[in-house]
Amino acid sequence: MKNSVDENFELNEVQTLEGHTDRVWSLAWKPAPGIDGVPAVLASCSGDRTVRIWEQSPATGCFQCKAVLEDTHTRTVRSCAWSPSGKFLATSSFDATTAIWEDAGGDFSCVATLEGHENEVKSVSWNASGSLLATCGRDKSVWIWEVLPHNEFECVSVLQGHTQDVKMVQWHPSVNILISCSYDNSIKVWAEDGDSDDWHCVQTLNQSNSGHTSTVWALSFNASGDKMVTCSDDLTIKIWGCDIIRMQSGDGYAPWMHISTLSGYHDRTIFSIHWSREGIICSGAADDAIRFFTESKDDLVDGPSYKLIYKKEKAHEMDINAVQWSSMENNRLASASDDGTIKIWEFISAPGKKMHL
C-alpha cells in the first residue's frame, strides 16, 4: 500500500445520516439552481426498496430526511440521478423498472415507470440537456430513452455489445456521447449515427488498450470533459483522455486514450469514483476506505500523472458503495455504505496550510 500523502488536507466528518434499513447503494446531489439561499438536497437509494430525500437546514446546516419515496419499487433501488433542471429524479431498481419522480416543491410523485429490461436495472443517467435518459442492467443491455412532453418516455435504442452485466452508464457532460462499464471488464463508448439516428459502439476500452482486467464498476468525467476516470475490481483507477475540441466540433468521434493507472492504493474492490469540479478524484472501496487524488505537477514529461493527496481509513464500518462531490459546495462530499449510513464530509485545507492543487 502506498502511503505518501499531502499534509495540506483534512477530511472532517460533518454528519451521519441514518434511516435506511439496508445497504445504501447510490447517492445524487440535486443540481445547484444558482440561487443563493436554496438548501442543498441529496437523494439516496437502498436495498430497503426506498429512496430518501435529504435537505440541509439553512438554520443549522444539518441534513434532515424530508421525503421517503416508497411503495413503487418492489426490490432494491440501485441507482438514482437528478435531471439537469432538478425537476425530476430517476431511480432504477432490481425489479427491472426505472421510476421517474417529479419534484413539486418538495412533494414527490411517480409520473412514469420505464419497463423493458429483463431483470435488474443497475444504473440511470440523464444527458446534459435532460432530453435523453440512459439505463443499463444485468441483461447486458443499455437502453436510451427520449424524454417527450407530458412525462412520456420512448425507448429509441437498445444497445447490445457487452457480454455481461452492465454496472454503470454515464453521459458525457457536454456532448451526446454515452459511456458504459461492465462485468465483462470493458468500457464502451456509444454515439449516435447522424445519418440513421441510431446508436452504435464507437470504441471499446479493455485489456488490449491498457484497460481494466476485471469488472469495471464506475466512471466519472472531469469538469471540462476531456478526461475520464474509471475504477475496477482489479484494484486500479485509470485515467483516460480525449481531444475535447474535436469531439465538440462534430468533425468526428475523438477516441479515448489511456493516460495513467493508479494502483496500490486500495486493497479491495473499488466501487465508486467521482471527479470534483476542483480537479480532485475521490474513490470509495470495499476496504471501507476513501482516497483522494489529484494531478501531479511534478512530472509532465510522459504526460499527466496523478498522486494520492489524502486517505481516510475506516470511513465506514463496511463497504463504501458511493462517493459523490456536492454540486453546490466544492469541498463537500457524501459517501454511502453497506452499513446503511450516509456520511457528509468536508475536504478542507489543514489549519495553517494552503491547499495546493
Tab-separated table of C-alpha atoms in Angstrom:
chain	number	residue	atom	x	y	z
A	1	MET	CA	0.000	0.000	0.000
A	2	LYS	CA	1.381	3.362	-0.992
A	3	ASN	CA	1.238	5.821	1.883
A	4	SER	CA	2.714	9.132	0.729
A	5	VAL	CA	0.094	11.825	1.325
A	6	ASP	CA	-0.075	15.595	1.257
A	7	GLU	CA	-0.327	17.064	4.754
A	8	ASN	CA	-2.160	20.118	3.418
A	9	PHE	CA	-5.557	18.421	3.659
A	10	GLU	CA	-8.080	17.255	6.212
A	11	LEU	CA	-11.309	15.276	5.847
A	12	ASN	CA	-13.802	16.195	8.548
A	13	GLU	CA	-16.955	14.193	9.187
A	14	VAL	CA	-19.847	16.648	9.412
A	15	GLN	CA	-22.855	14.370	9.862
A	16	THR	CA	-24.003	10.762	9.675
A	17	LEU	CA	-27.428	10.267	8.092
A	18	GLU	CA	-29.396	7.282	9.344
A	19	GLY	CA	-32.777	5.986	8.264
A	20	HIS	CA	-32.221	3.345	5.631
A	21	THR	CA	-32.602	-0.200	6.955
A	22	ASP	CA	-30.351	-1.876	4.390
A	23	ARG	CA	-27.212	-1.048	2.423
A	24	VAL	CA	-27.143	2.292	0.641
A	25	TRP	CA	-26.189	1.842	-2.998
A	26	SER	CA	-26.156	5.237	-4.637
A	27	LEU	CA	-26.224	8.988	-3.998
A	28	ALA	CA	-27.133	12.017	-6.116
A	29	TRP	CA	-26.835	15.691	-5.227
A	30	LYS	CA	-29.587	17.834	-6.687
A	31	PRO	CA	-28.134	20.247	-9.292
A	32	ALA	CA	-27.484	23.711	-7.926
A	33	PRO	CA	-30.016	26.206	-9.285
A	34	GLY	CA	-27.620	29.112	-8.859
A	35	ILE	CA	-29.881	30.858	-6.363
A	36	ASP	CA	-28.478	31.978	-3.020
A	37	GLY	CA	-30.207	30.522	-0.004
A	38	VAL	CA	-31.518	27.405	-1.743
A	39	PRO	CA	-30.699	24.448	0.517
A	40	ALA	CA	-28.560	21.533	-0.614
A	41	VAL	CA	-30.558	18.375	-1.389
A	42	LEU	CA	-29.228	14.818	-1.553
A	43	ALA	CA	-31.018	11.682	-2.789
A	44	SER	CA	-30.056	8.210	-1.597
A	45	CYS	CA	-31.322	4.760	-2.563
A	46	SER	CA	-31.092	1.459	-0.788
A	47	GLY	CA	-31.648	-2.254	-0.565
A	48	ASP	CA	-34.635	-1.399	1.647
A	49	ARG	CA	-36.552	-0.526	-1.579
A	50	THR	CA	-36.789	3.164	-0.731
A	51	VAL	CA	-35.335	6.448	-1.893
A	52	ARG	CA	-34.715	9.137	0.714
A	53	ILE	CA	-34.500	12.856	0.075
A	54	TRP	CA	-32.253	14.745	2.496
A	55	GLU	CA	-32.328	18.535	2.765
A	56	GLN	CA	-29.897	20.817	4.536
A	57	SER	CA	-31.382	23.188	7.069
A	58	PRO	CA	-30.337	26.808	6.394
A	59	ALA	CA	-30.522	27.473	10.135
A	60	THR	CA	-28.421	24.588	11.490
A	61	GLY	CA	-26.561	23.339	8.414
A	62	CYS	CA	-27.669	19.804	9.284
A	63	PHE	CA	-29.337	17.439	6.828
A	64	GLN	CA	-32.770	16.048	7.585
A	65	CYS	CA	-34.849	13.451	5.756
A	66	LYS	CA	-37.617	15.382	4.024
A	67	ALA	CA	-39.218	12.579	1.999
A	68	VAL	CA	-39.210	8.798	1.697
A	69	LEU	CA	-40.138	7.536	-1.767
A	70	GLU	CA	-41.558	4.063	-1.325
A	71	ASP	CA	-44.273	1.654	-2.472
A	72	THR	CA	-43.151	1.994	-6.096
A	73	HIS	CA	-40.108	-0.259	-6.389
A	74	THR	CA	-40.545	-3.811	-5.126
A	75	ARG	CA	-36.846	-4.682	-4.837
A	76	THR	CA	-33.513	-2.956	-4.167
A	77	VAL	CA	-33.206	0.567	-5.588
A	78	ARG	CA	-29.758	0.519	-7.140
A	79	SER	CA	-29.225	3.948	-8.718
A	80	CYS	CA	-30.625	7.478	-8.656
A	81	ALA	CA	-29.991	10.572	-10.784
A	82	TRP	CA	-31.470	14.069	-10.949
A	83	SER	CA	-32.376	15.659	-14.261
A	84	PRO	CA	-30.246	18.738	-15.068
A	85	SER	CA	-33.108	21.043	-14.081
A	86	GLY	CA	-33.585	19.254	-10.765
A	87	LYS	CA	-37.275	18.803	-11.519
A	88	PHE	CA	-37.113	15.028	-11.969
A	89	LEU	CA	-35.386	12.192	-10.151
A	90	ALA	CA	-34.867	8.874	-11.941
A	91	THR	CA	-34.444	5.719	-9.857
A	92	SER	CA	-33.550	2.260	-11.166
A	93	SER	CA	-34.267	-0.988	-9.392
A	94	PHE	CA	-33.644	-4.709	-9.255
A	95	ASP	CA	-37.387	-5.028	-10.025
A	96	ALA	CA	-36.456	-4.340	-13.707
A	97	THR	CA	-38.027	-0.865	-13.756
A	98	THR	CA	-36.896	2.750	-13.720
A	99	ALA	CA	-39.170	5.232	-11.985
A	100	ILE	CA	-39.381	8.941	-12.804
A	101	TRP	CA	-40.316	11.156	-9.872
A	102	GLU	CA	-41.420	14.752	-10.231
A	103	ASP	CA	-40.406	17.179	-7.514
A	104	ALA	CA	-43.129	19.787	-6.970
A	105	GLY	CA	-41.810	21.950	-4.178
A	106	GLY	CA	-40.634	19.004	-2.122
A	107	ASP	CA	-43.658	16.822	-2.867
A	108	PHE	CA	-42.633	13.849	-4.985
A	109	SER	CA	-44.897	11.827	-7.244
A	110	CYS	CA	-44.035	8.960	-9.591
A	111	VAL	CA	-45.033	10.232	-13.040
A	112	ALA	CA	-43.620	7.440	-15.227
A	113	THR	CA	-42.380	3.870	-14.939
A	114	LEU	CA	-39.994	2.643	-17.633
A	115	GLU	CA	-40.130	-1.071	-18.396
A	116	GLY	CA	-38.207	-3.255	-20.814
A	117	HIS	CA	-35.104	-4.576	-19.104
A	118	GLU	CA	-35.296	-8.310	-18.403
A	119	ASN	CA	-34.058	-8.028	-14.821
A	120	GLU	CA	-32.050	-5.749	-12.514
A	121	VAL	CA	-31.539	-2.167	-13.735
A	122	LYS	CA	-28.148	-1.156	-12.351
A	123	SER	CA	-27.699	2.489	-13.352
A	124	VAL	CA	-29.508	5.522	-14.727
A	125	SER	CA	-28.112	8.760	-16.213
A	126	TRP	CA	-29.511	11.931	-17.851
A	127	ASN	CA	-27.717	13.692	-20.670
A	128	ALA	CA	-26.621	17.311	-20.272
A	129	SER	CA	-29.791	18.798	-21.754
A	130	GLY	CA	-32.195	16.444	-19.997
A	131	SER	CA	-33.587	15.252	-23.335
A	132	LEU	CA	-32.252	11.699	-23.067
A	133	LEU	CA	-32.075	9.113	-20.303
A	134	ALA	CA	-29.871	6.020	-20.309
A	135	THR	CA	-30.369	2.829	-18.302
A	136	CYS	CA	-28.377	-0.394	-18.127
A	137	GLY	CA	-28.733	-3.730	-16.470
A	138	ARG	CA	-27.871	-7.278	-15.687
A	139	ASP	CA	-29.412	-8.287	-19.024
A	140	LYS	CA	-26.193	-6.953	-20.689
A	141	SER	CA	-28.051	-4.153	-22.462
A	142	VAL	CA	-28.020	-0.358	-22.464
A	143	TRP	CA	-31.266	1.472	-23.241
A	144	ILE	CA	-31.599	5.067	-24.427
A	145	TRP	CA	-34.895	6.803	-23.753
A	146	GLU	CA	-36.099	10.059	-25.295
A	147	VAL	CA	-37.875	12.436	-22.944
A	148	LEU	CA	-41.164	13.533	-24.528
A	149	PRO	CA	-43.805	16.066	-23.437
A	150	HIS	CA	-46.320	15.163	-20.718
A	151	ASN	CA	-43.874	12.906	-18.855
A	152	GLU	CA	-43.702	10.376	-21.655
A	153	PHE	CA	-40.533	8.395	-22.377
A	154	GLU	CA	-39.815	6.495	-25.583
A	155	CYS	CA	-37.067	3.929	-25.975
A	156	VAL	CA	-35.130	4.984	-29.074
A	157	SER	CA	-32.331	2.421	-28.946
A	158	VAL	CA	-31.359	-0.814	-27.195
A	159	LEU	CA	-27.590	-1.210	-27.291
A	160	GLN	CA	-26.207	-4.732	-27.296
A	161	GLY	CA	-22.457	-5.119	-27.101
A	162	HIS	CA	-21.467	-6.025	-23.577
A	163	THR	CA	-21.223	-9.731	-22.842
A	164	GLN	CA	-22.000	-9.425	-19.123
A	165	ASP	CA	-23.873	-7.337	-16.550
A	166	VAL	CA	-23.561	-3.584	-17.256
A	167	LYS	CA	-22.703	-1.806	-13.997
A	168	MET	CA	-22.948	1.888	-14.929
A	169	VAL	CA	-23.916	4.313	-17.679
A	170	GLN	CA	-22.807	7.937	-17.730
A	171	TRP	CA	-23.379	10.694	-20.276
A	172	HIS	CA	-20.534	13.000	-21.241
A	173	PRO	CA	-21.023	16.435	-19.595
A	174	SER	CA	-21.282	18.401	-22.848
A	175	VAL	CA	-21.585	16.026	-25.836
A	176	ASN	CA	-24.178	13.314	-26.506
A	177	ILE	CA	-21.673	10.528	-26.003
A	178	LEU	CA	-22.606	7.710	-23.609
A	179	ILE	CA	-20.120	5.574	-21.674
A	180	SER	CA	-20.951	2.188	-20.144
A	181	CYS	CA	-18.832	-0.111	-17.986
A	182	SER	CA	-19.368	-3.767	-17.299
A	183	TYR	CA	-18.668	-7.029	-15.527
A	184	ASP	CA	-17.062	-8.078	-18.830
A	185	ASN	CA	-14.028	-5.883	-17.865
A	186	SER	CA	-14.708	-3.375	-20.637
A	187	ILE	CA	-15.783	0.224	-21.110
A	188	LYS	CA	-17.828	1.022	-24.207
A	189	VAL	CA	-18.368	4.381	-25.869
A	190	TRP	CA	-21.673	4.895	-27.696
A	191	ALA	CA	-22.519	7.628	-30.194
A	192	GLU	CA	-25.450	8.447	-32.439
A	193	ASP	CA	-25.178	7.809	-36.139
A	194	GLY	CA	-26.153	11.162	-37.650
A	195	ASP	CA	-27.485	9.564	-40.828
A	196	SER	CA	-29.778	6.992	-39.295
A	197	ASP	CA	-30.395	8.396	-35.791
A	198	ASP	CA	-29.361	5.018	-34.438
A	199	TRP	CA	-26.753	4.465	-31.737
A	200	HIS	CA	-23.686	2.269	-32.014
A	201	CYS	CA	-20.468	1.444	-30.189
A	202	VAL	CA	-17.618	3.604	-31.485
A	203	GLN	CA	-14.898	2.397	-29.109
A	204	THR	CA	-14.215	-0.378	-26.607
A	205	LEU	CA	-11.634	0.143	-23.883
A	206	ASN	CA	-10.374	-3.147	-22.495
A	207	GLN	CA	-7.192	-5.012	-21.640
A	208	SER	CA	-5.968	-4.793	-25.230
A	209	ASN	CA	-5.662	-0.982	-24.996
A	210	SER	CA	-4.420	-0.577	-21.403
A	211	GLY	CA	-7.864	-1.084	-19.892
A	212	HIS	CA	-9.001	-2.968	-16.816
A	213	THR	CA	-8.526	-6.691	-16.235
A	214	SER	CA	-11.627	-7.230	-14.089
A	215	THR	CA	-15.118	-5.779	-13.532
A	216	VAL	CA	-15.341	-2.030	-14.185
A	217	TRP	CA	-17.663	-0.612	-11.546
A	218	ALA	CA	-17.860	3.107	-12.151
A	219	LEU	CA	-16.661	6.124	-14.124
A	220	SER	CA	-16.669	9.898	-13.847
A	221	PHE	CA	-15.680	12.863	-16.024
A	222	ASN	CA	-13.673	15.920	-15.077
A	223	ALA	CA	-15.319	19.333	-15.332
A	224	SER	CA	-14.133	20.096	-18.862
A	225	GLY	CA	-14.983	16.633	-20.204
A	226	ASP	CA	-11.564	15.970	-21.740
A	227	LYS	CA	-10.692	13.312	-19.135
A	228	MET	CA	-12.473	10.329	-17.652
A	229	VAL	CA	-11.629	8.196	-14.623
A	230	THR	CA	-12.675	4.559	-14.131
A	231	CYS	CA	-12.372	2.117	-11.218
A	232	SER	CA	-12.392	-1.631	-11.055
A	233	ASP	CA	-12.340	-4.917	-9.222
A	234	ASP	CA	-8.703	-5.161	-10.430
A	235	LEU	CA	-7.879	-2.605	-7.654
A	236	THR	CA	-6.796	0.067	-10.119
A	237	ILE	CA	-8.017	3.512	-11.090
A	238	LYS	CA	-7.432	4.541	-14.696
A	239	ILE	CA	-7.375	7.986	-16.275
A	240	TRP	CA	-8.380	8.429	-19.922
A	241	GLY	CA	-8.163	11.492	-22.154
A	242	CYS	CA	-9.673	12.663	-25.441
A	243	ASP	CA	-9.483	15.606	-27.815
A	244	ILE	CA	-12.481	17.517	-26.492
A	245	ILE	CA	-12.243	20.234	-29.167
A	246	ARG	CA	-12.551	17.641	-31.908
A	247	MET	CA	-15.384	15.917	-30.077
A	248	GLN	CA	-17.351	19.138	-29.627
A	249	SER	CA	-16.735	20.334	-33.178
A	250	GLY	CA	-18.717	17.490	-34.676
A	251	ASP	CA	-15.903	16.643	-37.113
A	252	GLY	CA	-15.970	13.066	-35.960
A	253	TYR	CA	-15.530	10.933	-32.913
A	254	ALA	CA	-12.442	11.631	-30.782
A	255	PRO	CA	-11.102	8.386	-29.295
A	256	TRP	CA	-10.266	7.976	-25.631
A	257	MET	CA	-6.629	7.179	-24.840
A	258	HIS	CA	-5.135	5.727	-21.656
A	259	ILE	CA	-3.177	8.344	-19.687
A	260	SER	CA	-2.375	6.872	-16.294
A	261	THR	CA	-3.023	3.928	-13.982
A	262	LEU	CA	-3.173	4.326	-10.192
A	263	SER	CA	-2.584	1.083	-8.321
A	264	GLY	CA	-1.677	0.006	-4.811
A	265	TYR	CA	-3.976	2.423	-3.014
A	266	HIS	CA	-6.996	0.204	-2.251
A	267	ASP	CA	-6.647	-3.474	-1.369
A	268	ARG	CA	-10.242	-4.468	-2.154
A	269	THR	CA	-12.695	-3.734	-4.999
A	270	ILE	CA	-13.046	-0.040	-5.860
A	271	PHE	CA	-16.795	0.519	-6.248
A	272	SER	CA	-17.093	4.260	-6.751
A	273	ILE	CA	-15.169	7.147	-8.252
A	274	HIS	CA	-16.056	10.827	-8.645
A	275	TRP	CA	-14.137	13.771	-10.088
A	276	SER	CA	-14.785	17.147	-8.443
A	277	ARG	CA	-15.046	20.458	-10.267
A	278	GLU	CA	-11.825	21.419	-8.480
A	279	GLY	CA	-9.959	18.508	-10.038
A	280	ILE	CA	-9.892	16.130	-7.065
A	281	ILE	CA	-10.679	12.461	-7.712
A	282	CYS	CA	-12.330	10.621	-4.821
A	283	SER	CA	-12.596	6.834	-4.614
A	284	GLY	CA	-14.557	4.544	-2.298
A	285	ALA	CA	-13.963	0.827	-1.924
A	286	ALA	CA	-14.725	-2.465	-0.206
A	287	ASP	CA	-11.793	-1.845	2.141
A	288	ASP	CA	-14.050	0.735	3.903
A	289	ALA	CA	-11.613	3.487	2.877
A	290	ILE	CA	-11.834	6.721	0.892
A	291	ARG	CA	-8.890	8.036	-1.145
A	292	PHE	CA	-8.265	11.405	-2.782
A	293	PHE	CA	-6.058	12.006	-5.834
A	294	THR	CA	-5.108	14.966	-7.958
A	295	GLU	CA	-2.929	15.630	-10.976
A	296	SER	CA	0.743	15.887	-10.125
A	297	LYS	CA	2.517	18.994	-11.371
A	298	ASP	CA	5.931	17.450	-10.803
A	299	ASP	CA	6.487	15.268	-13.848
A	300	LEU	CA	4.771	16.032	-17.131
A	301	VAL	CA	7.416	14.547	-19.418
A	302	ASP	CA	5.378	11.415	-20.088
A	303	GLY	CA	2.044	13.192	-19.896
A	304	PRO	CA	-0.116	13.877	-16.827
A	305	SER	CA	0.435	11.785	-13.723
A	306	TYR	CA	-1.694	11.573	-10.598
A	307	LYS	CA	-0.859	11.346	-6.915
A	308	LEU	CA	-2.560	10.400	-3.668
A	309	ILE	CA	-3.151	13.500	-1.547
A	310	TYR	CA	-5.261	12.122	1.299
A	311	LYS	CA	-6.585	8.829	2.632
A	312	LYS	CA	-9.301	8.026	5.138
A	313	GLU	CA	-9.205	4.543	6.639
A	314	LYS	CA	-12.416	3.134	8.141
A	315	ALA	CA	-14.546	5.921	6.710
A	316	HIS	CA	-17.451	3.478	7.163
A	317	GLU	CA	-17.853	0.218	9.037
A	318	MET	CA	-18.486	-1.730	5.821
A	319	ASP	CA	-18.040	-1.494	2.027
A	320	ILE	CA	-18.316	2.002	0.542
A	321	ASN	CA	-20.631	1.835	-2.464
A	322	ALA	CA	-20.787	5.506	-3.473
A	323	VAL	CA	-18.831	8.743	-3.150
A	324	GLN	CA	-20.266	11.963	-4.583
A	325	TRP	CA	-18.947	15.511	-4.544
A	326	SER	CA	-21.577	18.168	-3.909
A	327	SER	CA	-22.957	20.130	-6.842
A	328	MET	CA	-23.167	23.259	-4.656
A	329	GLU	CA	-20.107	23.337	-2.383
A	330	ASN	CA	-16.726	22.396	-3.785
A	331	ASN	CA	-15.384	20.859	-0.589
A	332	ARG	CA	-18.454	18.835	0.444
A	333	LEU	CA	-18.577	15.087	-0.141
A	334	ALA	CA	-21.135	12.391	0.595
A	335	SER	CA	-20.419	8.682	0.958
A	336	ALA	CA	-22.736	5.678	1.253
A	337	SER	CA	-22.106	2.224	2.613
A	338	ASP	CA	-23.267	-1.322	3.214
A	339	ASP	CA	-23.530	-0.241	6.861
A	340	GLY	CA	-26.761	1.569	5.932
A	341	THR	CA	-25.459	5.059	6.613
A	342	ILE	CA	-24.607	8.124	4.573
A	343	LYS	CA	-21.852	10.417	5.737
A	344	ILE	CA	-21.367	14.063	4.887
A	345	TRP	CA	-17.747	15.215	4.839
A	346	GLU	CA	-15.788	18.405	4.352
A	347	PHE	CA	-12.483	18.087	2.498
A	348	ILE	CA	-10.510	21.157	3.500
A	349	SER	CA	-7.036	22.566	3.799
A	350	ALA	CA	-5.445	21.809	7.157
A	351	PRO	CA	-5.175	24.701	9.657
A	352	GLY	CA	-2.275	26.912	8.730
A	353	LYS	CA	-1.873	25.188	5.382
A	354	LYS	CA	-2.754	26.298	1.892
A	355	MET	CA	-4.478	23.939	-0.481
A	356	HIS	CA	-2.157	23.278	-3.406
A	357	LEU	CA	-3.789	21.526	-6.364
